[in-house]
mmCIF file with all atom_site columns, C-alpha atoms in Angstrom:
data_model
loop_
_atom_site.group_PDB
_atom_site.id
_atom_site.type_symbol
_atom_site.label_atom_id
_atom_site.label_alt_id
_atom_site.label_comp_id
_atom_site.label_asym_id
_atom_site.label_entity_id
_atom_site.label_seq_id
_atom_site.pdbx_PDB_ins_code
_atom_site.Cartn_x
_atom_site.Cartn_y
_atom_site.Cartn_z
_atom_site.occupancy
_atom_site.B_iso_or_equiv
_atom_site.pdbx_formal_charge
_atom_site.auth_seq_id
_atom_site.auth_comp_id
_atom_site.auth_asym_id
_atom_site.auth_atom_id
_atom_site.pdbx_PDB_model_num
ATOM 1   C CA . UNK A 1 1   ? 19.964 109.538 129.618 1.00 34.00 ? 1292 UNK A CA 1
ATOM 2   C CA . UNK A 1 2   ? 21.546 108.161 126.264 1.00 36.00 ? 1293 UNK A CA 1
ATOM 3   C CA . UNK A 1 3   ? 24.894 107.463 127.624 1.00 40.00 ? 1294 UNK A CA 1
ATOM 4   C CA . UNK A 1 4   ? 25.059 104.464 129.396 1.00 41.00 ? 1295 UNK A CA 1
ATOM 5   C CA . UNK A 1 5   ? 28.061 104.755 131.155 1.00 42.00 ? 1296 UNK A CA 1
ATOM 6   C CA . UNK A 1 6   ? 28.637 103.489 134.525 1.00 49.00 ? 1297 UNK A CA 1
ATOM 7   C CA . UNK A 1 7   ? 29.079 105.947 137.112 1.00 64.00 ? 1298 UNK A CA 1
ATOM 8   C CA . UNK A 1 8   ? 30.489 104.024 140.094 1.00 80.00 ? 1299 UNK A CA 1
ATOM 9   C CA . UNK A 1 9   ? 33.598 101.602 139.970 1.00 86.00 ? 1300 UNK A CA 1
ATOM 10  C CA . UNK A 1 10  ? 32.884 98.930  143.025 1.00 85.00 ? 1301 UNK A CA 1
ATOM 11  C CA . UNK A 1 11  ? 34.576 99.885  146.759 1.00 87.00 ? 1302 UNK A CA 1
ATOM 12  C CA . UNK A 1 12  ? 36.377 96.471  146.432 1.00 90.00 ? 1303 UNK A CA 1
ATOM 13  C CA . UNK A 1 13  ? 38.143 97.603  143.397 1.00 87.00 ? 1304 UNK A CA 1
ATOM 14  C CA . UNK A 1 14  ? 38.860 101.050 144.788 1.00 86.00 ? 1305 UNK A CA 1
ATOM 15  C CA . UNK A 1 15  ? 40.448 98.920  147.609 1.00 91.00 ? 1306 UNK A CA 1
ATOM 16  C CA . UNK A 1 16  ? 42.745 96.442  145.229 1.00 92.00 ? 1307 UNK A CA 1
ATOM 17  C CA . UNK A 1 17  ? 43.866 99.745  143.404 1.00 92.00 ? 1308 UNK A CA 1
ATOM 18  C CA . UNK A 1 18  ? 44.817 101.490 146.062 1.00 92.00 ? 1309 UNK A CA 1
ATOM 19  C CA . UNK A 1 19  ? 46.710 98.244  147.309 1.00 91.00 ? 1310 UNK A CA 1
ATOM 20  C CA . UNK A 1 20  ? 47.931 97.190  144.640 1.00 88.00 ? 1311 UNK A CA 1
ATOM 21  C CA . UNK A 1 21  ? 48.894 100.445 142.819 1.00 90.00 ? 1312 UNK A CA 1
ATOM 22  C CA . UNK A 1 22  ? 50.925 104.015 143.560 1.00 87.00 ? 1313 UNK A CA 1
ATOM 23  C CA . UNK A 1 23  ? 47.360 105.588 143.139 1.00 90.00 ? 1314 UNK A CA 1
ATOM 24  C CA . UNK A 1 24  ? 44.979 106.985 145.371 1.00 90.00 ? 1315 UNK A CA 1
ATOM 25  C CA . UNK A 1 25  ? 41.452 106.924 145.634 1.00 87.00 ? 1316 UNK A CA 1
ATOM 26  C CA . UNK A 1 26  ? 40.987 110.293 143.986 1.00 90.00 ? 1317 UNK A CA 1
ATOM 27  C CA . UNK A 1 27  ? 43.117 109.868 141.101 1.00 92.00 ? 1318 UNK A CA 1
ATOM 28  C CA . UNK A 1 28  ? 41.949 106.340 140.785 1.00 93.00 ? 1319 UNK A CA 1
ATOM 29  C CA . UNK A 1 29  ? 38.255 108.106 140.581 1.00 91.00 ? 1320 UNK A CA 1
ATOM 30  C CA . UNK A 1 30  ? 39.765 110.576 137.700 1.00 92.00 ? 1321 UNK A CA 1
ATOM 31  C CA . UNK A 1 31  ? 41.399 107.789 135.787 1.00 93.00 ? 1322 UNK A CA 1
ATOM 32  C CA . UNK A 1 32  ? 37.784 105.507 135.818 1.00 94.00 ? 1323 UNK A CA 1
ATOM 33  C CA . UNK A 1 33  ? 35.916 108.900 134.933 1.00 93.00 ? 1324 UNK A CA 1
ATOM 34  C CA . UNK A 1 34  ? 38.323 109.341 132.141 1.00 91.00 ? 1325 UNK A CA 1
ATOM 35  C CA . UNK A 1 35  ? 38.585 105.742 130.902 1.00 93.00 ? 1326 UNK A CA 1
ATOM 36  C CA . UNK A 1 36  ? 34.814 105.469 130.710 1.00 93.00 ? 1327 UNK A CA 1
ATOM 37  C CA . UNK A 1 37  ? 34.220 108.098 128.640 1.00 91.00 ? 1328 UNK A CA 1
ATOM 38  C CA . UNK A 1 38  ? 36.476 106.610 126.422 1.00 90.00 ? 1329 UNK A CA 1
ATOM 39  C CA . UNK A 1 39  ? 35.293 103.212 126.528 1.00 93.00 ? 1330 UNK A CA 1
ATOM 40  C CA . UNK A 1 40  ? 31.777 103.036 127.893 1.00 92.00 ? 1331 UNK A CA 1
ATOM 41  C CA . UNK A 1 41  ? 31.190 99.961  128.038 1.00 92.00 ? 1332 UNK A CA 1
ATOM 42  C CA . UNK A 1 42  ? 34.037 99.179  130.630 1.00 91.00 ? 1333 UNK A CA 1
ATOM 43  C CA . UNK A 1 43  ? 36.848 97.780  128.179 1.00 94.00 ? 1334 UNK A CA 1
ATOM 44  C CA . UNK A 1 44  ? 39.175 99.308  126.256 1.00 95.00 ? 1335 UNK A CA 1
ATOM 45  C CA . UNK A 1 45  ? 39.839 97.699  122.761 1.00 94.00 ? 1336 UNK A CA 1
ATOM 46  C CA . UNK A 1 46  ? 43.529 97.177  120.830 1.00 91.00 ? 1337 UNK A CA 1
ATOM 47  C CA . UNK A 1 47  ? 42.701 100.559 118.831 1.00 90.00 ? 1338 UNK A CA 1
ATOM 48  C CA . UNK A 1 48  ? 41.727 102.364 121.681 1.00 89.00 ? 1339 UNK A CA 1
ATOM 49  C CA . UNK A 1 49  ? 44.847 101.594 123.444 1.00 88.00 ? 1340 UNK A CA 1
ATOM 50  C CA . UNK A 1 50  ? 47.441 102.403 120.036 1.00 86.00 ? 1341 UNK A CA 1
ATOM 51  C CA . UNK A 1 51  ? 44.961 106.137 120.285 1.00 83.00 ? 1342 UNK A CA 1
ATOM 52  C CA . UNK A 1 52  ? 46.180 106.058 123.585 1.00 83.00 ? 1343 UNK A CA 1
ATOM 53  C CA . UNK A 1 53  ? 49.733 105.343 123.439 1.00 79.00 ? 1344 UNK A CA 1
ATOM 54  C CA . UNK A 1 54  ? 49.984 107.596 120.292 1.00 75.00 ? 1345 UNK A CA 1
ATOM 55  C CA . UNK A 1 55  ? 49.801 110.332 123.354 1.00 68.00 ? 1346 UNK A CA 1
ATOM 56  C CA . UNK A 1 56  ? 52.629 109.024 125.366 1.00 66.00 ? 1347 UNK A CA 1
ATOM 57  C CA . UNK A 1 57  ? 55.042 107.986 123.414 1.00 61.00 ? 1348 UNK A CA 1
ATOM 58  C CA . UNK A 1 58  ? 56.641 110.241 120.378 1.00 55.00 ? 1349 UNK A CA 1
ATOM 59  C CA . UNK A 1 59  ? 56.312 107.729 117.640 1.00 56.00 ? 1350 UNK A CA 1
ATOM 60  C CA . UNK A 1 60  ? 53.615 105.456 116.487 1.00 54.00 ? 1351 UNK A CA 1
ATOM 61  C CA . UNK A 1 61  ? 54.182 101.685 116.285 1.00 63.00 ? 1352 UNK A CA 1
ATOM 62  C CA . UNK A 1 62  ? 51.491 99.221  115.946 1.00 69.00 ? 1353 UNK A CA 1
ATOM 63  C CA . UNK A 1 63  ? 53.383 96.215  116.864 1.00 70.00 ? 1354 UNK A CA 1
ATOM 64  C CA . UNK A 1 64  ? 54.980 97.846  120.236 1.00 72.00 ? 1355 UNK A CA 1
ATOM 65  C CA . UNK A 1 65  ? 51.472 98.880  121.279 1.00 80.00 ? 1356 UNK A CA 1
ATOM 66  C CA . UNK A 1 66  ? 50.353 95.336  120.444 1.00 83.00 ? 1357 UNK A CA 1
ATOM 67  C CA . UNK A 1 67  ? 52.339 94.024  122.210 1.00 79.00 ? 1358 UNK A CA 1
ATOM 68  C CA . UNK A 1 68  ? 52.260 96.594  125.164 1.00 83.00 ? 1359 UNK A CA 1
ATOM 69  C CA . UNK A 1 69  ? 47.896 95.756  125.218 1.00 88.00 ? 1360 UNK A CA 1
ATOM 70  C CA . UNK A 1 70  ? 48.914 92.188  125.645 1.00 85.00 ? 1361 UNK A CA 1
ATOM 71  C CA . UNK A 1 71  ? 51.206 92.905  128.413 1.00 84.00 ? 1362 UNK A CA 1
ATOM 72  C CA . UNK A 1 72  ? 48.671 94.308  130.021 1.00 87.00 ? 1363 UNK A CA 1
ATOM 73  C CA . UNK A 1 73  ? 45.402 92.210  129.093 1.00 88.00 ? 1364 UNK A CA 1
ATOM 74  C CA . UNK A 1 74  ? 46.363 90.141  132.103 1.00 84.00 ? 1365 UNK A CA 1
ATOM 75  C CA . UNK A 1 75  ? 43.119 87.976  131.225 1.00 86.00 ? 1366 UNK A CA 1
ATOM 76  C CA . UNK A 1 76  ? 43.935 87.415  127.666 1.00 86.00 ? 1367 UNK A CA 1
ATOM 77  C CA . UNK A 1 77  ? 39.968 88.628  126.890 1.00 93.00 ? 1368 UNK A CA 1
ATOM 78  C CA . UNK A 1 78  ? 40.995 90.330  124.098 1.00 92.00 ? 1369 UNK A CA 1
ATOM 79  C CA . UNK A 1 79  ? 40.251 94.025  126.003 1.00 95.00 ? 1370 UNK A CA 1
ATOM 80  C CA . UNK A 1 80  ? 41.564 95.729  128.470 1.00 94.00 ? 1371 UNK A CA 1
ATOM 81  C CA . UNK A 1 81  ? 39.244 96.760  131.687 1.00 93.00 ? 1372 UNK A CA 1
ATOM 82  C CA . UNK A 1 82  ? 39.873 99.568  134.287 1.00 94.00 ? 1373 UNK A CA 1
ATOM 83  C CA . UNK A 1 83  ? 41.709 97.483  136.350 1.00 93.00 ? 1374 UNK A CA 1
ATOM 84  C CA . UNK A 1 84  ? 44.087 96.358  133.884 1.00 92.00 ? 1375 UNK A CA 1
ATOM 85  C CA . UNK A 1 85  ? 44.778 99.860  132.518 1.00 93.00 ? 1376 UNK A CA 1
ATOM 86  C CA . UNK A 1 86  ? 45.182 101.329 135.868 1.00 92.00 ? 1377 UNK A CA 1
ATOM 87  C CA . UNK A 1 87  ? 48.164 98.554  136.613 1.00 90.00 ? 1378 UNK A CA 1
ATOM 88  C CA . UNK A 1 88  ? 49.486 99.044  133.519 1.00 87.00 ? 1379 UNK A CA 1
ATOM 89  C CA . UNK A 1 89  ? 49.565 102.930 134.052 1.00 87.00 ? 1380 UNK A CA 1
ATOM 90  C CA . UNK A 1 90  ? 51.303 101.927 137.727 1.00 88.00 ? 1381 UNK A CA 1
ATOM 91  C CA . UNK A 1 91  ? 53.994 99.918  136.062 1.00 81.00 ? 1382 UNK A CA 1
ATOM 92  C CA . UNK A 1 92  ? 55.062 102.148 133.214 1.00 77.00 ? 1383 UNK A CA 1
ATOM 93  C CA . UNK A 1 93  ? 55.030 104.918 136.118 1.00 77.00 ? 1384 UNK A CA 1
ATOM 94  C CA . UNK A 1 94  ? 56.582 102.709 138.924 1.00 76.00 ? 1385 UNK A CA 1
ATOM 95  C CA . UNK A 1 95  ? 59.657 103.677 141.186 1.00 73.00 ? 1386 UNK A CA 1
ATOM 96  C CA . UNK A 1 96  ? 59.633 99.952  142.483 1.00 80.00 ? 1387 UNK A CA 1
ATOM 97  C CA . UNK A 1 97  ? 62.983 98.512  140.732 1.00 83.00 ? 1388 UNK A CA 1
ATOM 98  C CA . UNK A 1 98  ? 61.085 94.763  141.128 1.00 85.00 ? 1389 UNK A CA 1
ATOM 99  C CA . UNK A 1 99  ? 57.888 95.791  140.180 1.00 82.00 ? 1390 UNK A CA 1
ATOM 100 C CA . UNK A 1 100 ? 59.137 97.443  136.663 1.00 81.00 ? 1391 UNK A CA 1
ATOM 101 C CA . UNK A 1 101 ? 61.433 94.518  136.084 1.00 86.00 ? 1392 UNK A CA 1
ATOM 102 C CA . UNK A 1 102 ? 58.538 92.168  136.441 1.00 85.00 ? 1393 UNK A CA 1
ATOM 103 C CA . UNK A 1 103 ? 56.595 94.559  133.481 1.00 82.00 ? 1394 UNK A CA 1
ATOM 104 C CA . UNK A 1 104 ? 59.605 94.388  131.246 1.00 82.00 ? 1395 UNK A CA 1
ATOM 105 C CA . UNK A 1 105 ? 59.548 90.752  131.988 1.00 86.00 ? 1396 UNK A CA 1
ATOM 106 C CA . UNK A 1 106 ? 56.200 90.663  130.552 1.00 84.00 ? 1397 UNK A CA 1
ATOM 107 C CA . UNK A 1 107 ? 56.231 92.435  127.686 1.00 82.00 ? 1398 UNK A CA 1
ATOM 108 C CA . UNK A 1 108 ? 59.127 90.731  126.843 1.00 84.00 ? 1399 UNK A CA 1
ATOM 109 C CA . UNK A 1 109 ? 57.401 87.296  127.513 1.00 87.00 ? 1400 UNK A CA 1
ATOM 110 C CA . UNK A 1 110 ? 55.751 87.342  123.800 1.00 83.00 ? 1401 UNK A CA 1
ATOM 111 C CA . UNK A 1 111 ? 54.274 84.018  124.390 1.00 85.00 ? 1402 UNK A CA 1
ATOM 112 C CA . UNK A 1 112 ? 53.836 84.132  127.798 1.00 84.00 ? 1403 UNK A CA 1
ATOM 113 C CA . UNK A 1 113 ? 55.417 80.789  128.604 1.00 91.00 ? 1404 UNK A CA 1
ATOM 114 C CA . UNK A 1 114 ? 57.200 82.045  131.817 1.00 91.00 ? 1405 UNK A CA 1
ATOM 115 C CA . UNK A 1 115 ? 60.563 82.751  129.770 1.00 95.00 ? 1406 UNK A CA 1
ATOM 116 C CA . UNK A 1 116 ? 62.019 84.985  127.389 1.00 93.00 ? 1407 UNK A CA 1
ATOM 117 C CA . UNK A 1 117 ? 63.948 83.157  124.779 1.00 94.00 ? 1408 UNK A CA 1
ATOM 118 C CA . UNK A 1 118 ? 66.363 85.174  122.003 1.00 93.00 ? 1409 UNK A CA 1
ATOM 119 C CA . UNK A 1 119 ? 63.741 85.707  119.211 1.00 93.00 ? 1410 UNK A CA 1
ATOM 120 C CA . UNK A 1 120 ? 61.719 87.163  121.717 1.00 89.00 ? 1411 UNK A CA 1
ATOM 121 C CA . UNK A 1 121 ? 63.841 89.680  122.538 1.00 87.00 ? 1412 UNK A CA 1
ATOM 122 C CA . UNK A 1 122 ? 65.490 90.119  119.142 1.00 89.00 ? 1413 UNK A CA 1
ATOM 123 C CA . UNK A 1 123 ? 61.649 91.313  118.230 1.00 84.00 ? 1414 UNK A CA 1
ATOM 124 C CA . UNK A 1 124 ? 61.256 93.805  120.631 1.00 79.00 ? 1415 UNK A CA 1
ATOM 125 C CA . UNK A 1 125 ? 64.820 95.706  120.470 1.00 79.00 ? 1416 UNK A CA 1
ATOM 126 C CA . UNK A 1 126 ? 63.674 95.474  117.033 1.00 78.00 ? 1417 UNK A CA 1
ATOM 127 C CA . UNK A 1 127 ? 61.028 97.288  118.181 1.00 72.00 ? 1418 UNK A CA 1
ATOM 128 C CA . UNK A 1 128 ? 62.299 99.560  120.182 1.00 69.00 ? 1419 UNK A CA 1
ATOM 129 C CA . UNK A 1 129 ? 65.190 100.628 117.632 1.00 68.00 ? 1420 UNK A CA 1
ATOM 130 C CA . UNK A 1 130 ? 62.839 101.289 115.234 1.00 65.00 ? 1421 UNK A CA 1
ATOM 131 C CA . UNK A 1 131 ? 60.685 103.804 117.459 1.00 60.00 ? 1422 UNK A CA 1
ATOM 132 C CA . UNK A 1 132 ? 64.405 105.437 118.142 1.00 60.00 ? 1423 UNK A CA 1
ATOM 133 C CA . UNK A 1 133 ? 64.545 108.873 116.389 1.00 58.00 ? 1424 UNK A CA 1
ATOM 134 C CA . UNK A 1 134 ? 68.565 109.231 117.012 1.00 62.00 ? 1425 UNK A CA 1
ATOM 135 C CA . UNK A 1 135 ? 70.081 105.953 115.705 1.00 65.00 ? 1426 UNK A CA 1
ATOM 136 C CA . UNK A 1 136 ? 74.170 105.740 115.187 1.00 71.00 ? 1427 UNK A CA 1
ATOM 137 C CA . UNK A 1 137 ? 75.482 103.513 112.634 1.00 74.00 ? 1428 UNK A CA 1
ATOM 138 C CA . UNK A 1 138 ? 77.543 102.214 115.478 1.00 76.00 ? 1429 UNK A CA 1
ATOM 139 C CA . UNK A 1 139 ? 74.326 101.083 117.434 1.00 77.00 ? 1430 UNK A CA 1
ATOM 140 C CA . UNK A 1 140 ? 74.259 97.160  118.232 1.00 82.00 ? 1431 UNK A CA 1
ATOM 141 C CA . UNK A 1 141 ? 71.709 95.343  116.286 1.00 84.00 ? 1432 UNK A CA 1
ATOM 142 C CA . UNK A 1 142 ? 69.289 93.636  117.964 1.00 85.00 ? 1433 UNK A CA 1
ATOM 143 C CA . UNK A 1 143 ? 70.882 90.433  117.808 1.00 89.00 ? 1434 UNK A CA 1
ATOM 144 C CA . UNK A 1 144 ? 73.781 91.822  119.158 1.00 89.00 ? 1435 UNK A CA 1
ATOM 145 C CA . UNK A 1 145 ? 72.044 93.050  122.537 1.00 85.00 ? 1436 UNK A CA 1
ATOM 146 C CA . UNK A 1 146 ? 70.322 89.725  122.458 1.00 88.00 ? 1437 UNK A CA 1
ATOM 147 C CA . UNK A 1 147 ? 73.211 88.032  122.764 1.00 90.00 ? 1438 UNK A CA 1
ATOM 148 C CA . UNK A 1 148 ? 75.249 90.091  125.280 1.00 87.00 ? 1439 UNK A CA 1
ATOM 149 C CA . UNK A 1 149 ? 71.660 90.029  127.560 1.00 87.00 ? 1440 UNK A CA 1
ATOM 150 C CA . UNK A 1 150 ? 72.004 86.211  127.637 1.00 91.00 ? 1441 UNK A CA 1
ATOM 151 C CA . UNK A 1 151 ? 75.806 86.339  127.915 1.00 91.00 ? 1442 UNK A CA 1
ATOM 152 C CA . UNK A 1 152 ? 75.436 88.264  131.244 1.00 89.00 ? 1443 UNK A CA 1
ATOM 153 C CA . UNK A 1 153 ? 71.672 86.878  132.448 1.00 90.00 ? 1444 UNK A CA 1
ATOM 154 C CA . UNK A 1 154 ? 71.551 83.617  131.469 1.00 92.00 ? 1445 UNK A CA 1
ATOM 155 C CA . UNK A 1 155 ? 73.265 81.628  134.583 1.00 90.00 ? 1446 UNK A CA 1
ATOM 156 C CA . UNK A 1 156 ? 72.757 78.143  134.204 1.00 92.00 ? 1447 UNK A CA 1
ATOM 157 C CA . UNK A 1 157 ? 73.140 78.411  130.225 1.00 93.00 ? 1448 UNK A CA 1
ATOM 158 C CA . UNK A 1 158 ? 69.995 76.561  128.591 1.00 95.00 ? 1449 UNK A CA 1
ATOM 159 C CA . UNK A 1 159 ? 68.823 79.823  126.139 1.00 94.00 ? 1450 UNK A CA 1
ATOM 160 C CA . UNK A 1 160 ? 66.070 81.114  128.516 1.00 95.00 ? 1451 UNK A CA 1
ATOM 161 C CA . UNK A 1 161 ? 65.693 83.719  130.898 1.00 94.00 ? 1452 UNK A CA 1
ATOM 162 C CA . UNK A 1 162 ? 63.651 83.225  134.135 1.00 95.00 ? 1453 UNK A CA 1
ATOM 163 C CA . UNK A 1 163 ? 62.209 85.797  135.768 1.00 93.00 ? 1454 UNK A CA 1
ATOM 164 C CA . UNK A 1 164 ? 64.436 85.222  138.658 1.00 93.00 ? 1455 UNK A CA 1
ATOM 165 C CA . UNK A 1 165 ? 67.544 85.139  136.266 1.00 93.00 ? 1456 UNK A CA 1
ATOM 166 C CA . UNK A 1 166 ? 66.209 88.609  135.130 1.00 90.00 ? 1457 UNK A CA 1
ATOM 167 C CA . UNK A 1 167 ? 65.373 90.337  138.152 1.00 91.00 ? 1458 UNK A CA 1
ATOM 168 C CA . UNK A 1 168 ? 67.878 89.441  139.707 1.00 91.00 ? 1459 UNK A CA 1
ATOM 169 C CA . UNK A 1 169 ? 70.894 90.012  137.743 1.00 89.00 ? 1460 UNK A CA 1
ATOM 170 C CA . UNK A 1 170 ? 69.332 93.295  136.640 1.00 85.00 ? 1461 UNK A CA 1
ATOM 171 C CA . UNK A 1 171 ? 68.804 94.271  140.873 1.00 88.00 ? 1462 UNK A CA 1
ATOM 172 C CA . UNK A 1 172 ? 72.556 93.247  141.160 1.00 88.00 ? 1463 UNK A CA 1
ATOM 173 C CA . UNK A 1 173 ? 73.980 95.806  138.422 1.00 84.00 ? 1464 UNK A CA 1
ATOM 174 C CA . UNK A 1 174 ? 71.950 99.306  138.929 1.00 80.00 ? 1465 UNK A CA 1
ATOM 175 C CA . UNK A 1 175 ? 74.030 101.020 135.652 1.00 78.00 ? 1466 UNK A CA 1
ATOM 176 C CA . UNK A 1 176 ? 72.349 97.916  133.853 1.00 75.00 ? 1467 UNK A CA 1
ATOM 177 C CA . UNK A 1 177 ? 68.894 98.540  135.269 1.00 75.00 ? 1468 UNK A CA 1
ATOM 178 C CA . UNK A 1 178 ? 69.154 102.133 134.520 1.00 73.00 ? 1469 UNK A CA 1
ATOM 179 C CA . UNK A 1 179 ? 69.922 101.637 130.961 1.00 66.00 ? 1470 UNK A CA 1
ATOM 180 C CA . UNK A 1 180 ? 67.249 98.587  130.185 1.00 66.00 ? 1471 UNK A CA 1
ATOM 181 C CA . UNK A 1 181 ? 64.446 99.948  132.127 1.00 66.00 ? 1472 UNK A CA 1
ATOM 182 C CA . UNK A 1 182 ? 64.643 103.467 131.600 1.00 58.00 ? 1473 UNK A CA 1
ATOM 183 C CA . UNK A 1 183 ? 62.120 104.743 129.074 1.00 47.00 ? 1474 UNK A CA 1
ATOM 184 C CA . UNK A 1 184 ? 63.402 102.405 126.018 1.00 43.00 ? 1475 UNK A CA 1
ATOM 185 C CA . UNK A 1 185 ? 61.209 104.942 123.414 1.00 39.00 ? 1476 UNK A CA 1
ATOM 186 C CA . UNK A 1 186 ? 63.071 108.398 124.709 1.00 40.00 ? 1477 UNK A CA 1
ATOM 187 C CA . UNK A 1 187 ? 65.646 110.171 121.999 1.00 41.00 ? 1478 UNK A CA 1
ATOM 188 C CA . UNK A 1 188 ? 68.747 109.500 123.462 1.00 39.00 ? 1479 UNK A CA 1
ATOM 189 C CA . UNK A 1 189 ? 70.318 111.857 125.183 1.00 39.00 ? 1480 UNK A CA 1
ATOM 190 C CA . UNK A 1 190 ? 72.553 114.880 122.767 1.00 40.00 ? 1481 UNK A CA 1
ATOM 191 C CA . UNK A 1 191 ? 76.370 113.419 122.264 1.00 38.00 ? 1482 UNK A CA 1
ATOM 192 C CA . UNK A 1 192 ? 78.534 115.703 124.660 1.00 36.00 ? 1483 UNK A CA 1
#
């Protein structure tokens, strides 16, 4: 057989998926038989991942998916294994308020020092407002948003956001949560 491809992800991992994700074990099974025919030996690369992404999302950005893989490359291995890929599938797909505020967290988190400070987040509404088909004139710049997010998140004031500061002011104001953790790439919706 020329393909070397494993066959059988471990029980144990089966087990931490299903634990530790909203899948079960038979679409856990499809996603592994899927991902490895993809990526053979076991990891998925950066380019694999922007191929991948290209699929979900409407427009292509390098940068977004970059920094989407290294969200998710919870090792910092440079690839992205099964396990990996299947939580990072669970938190874009989450219903778990905490859970997906913990993922924005992290991708926001470019440097992955526990905090998000204002360039960081300047760069990925940057981001984001560039993968935007509709833009208005009268949209807020990045720095704008940047500022009003530490205006209202910030509580003791030093030009960081915790993750506490960030879950929890976004759990205390649902109109807030729906608006920064909806799907940030989606057109908006048609002016009434």
């Amino acid at each position: 057989m020329g393909n070397q491809m494993r066959k059988d992800l471990p029980e144990k991992d089966f087990e931490y998926l299903e634990k530790h994700t909203d899948f079960r074990k038979p679409d856990i099974m499809e996603f592994y038989k899927e991902f490895m025919k993809i990526n053979p030996d076991g990891n998925m690369k950066l380019e694999a991942f922007q191929d991948f992404l290209k699929g979900c999302y409407k427009e292509n950005s390098s940068e977004f998916a970059e920094r989407y893989f290294h969200a998710a490359d919870k090792d910092k291995s440079g690839k992205i294994n099964f396990k990996e890929f299947l939580l990072f599938l669970n938190h874009e797909c989450t219903s778990d308020p905490v859970e997906k505020l913990n993922w924005v967290f992290d991708l926001f988190d470019i440097d992955g020092n526990g905090t998000i400070e204002r360039p960081e987040m300047i760069k990925i509404y940057k981001t984001v407002k560039d993968l935007r088909k509709k833009r208005s004139k009268y949209d807020p710049t990045p720095g704008q948003i940047a500022d009003k997010m530490f205006e209202i998140c910030d509580k003791n004031v030093d030009d960081k956001l915790t993750k506490v500061e960030f879950i929890t002011t976004f759990m205390e104001d649902p109109v807030l949560f729906a608006i920064f953790c909806g799907n940030m790439t989606e057109d908006d919706e048609e002016d009434t």
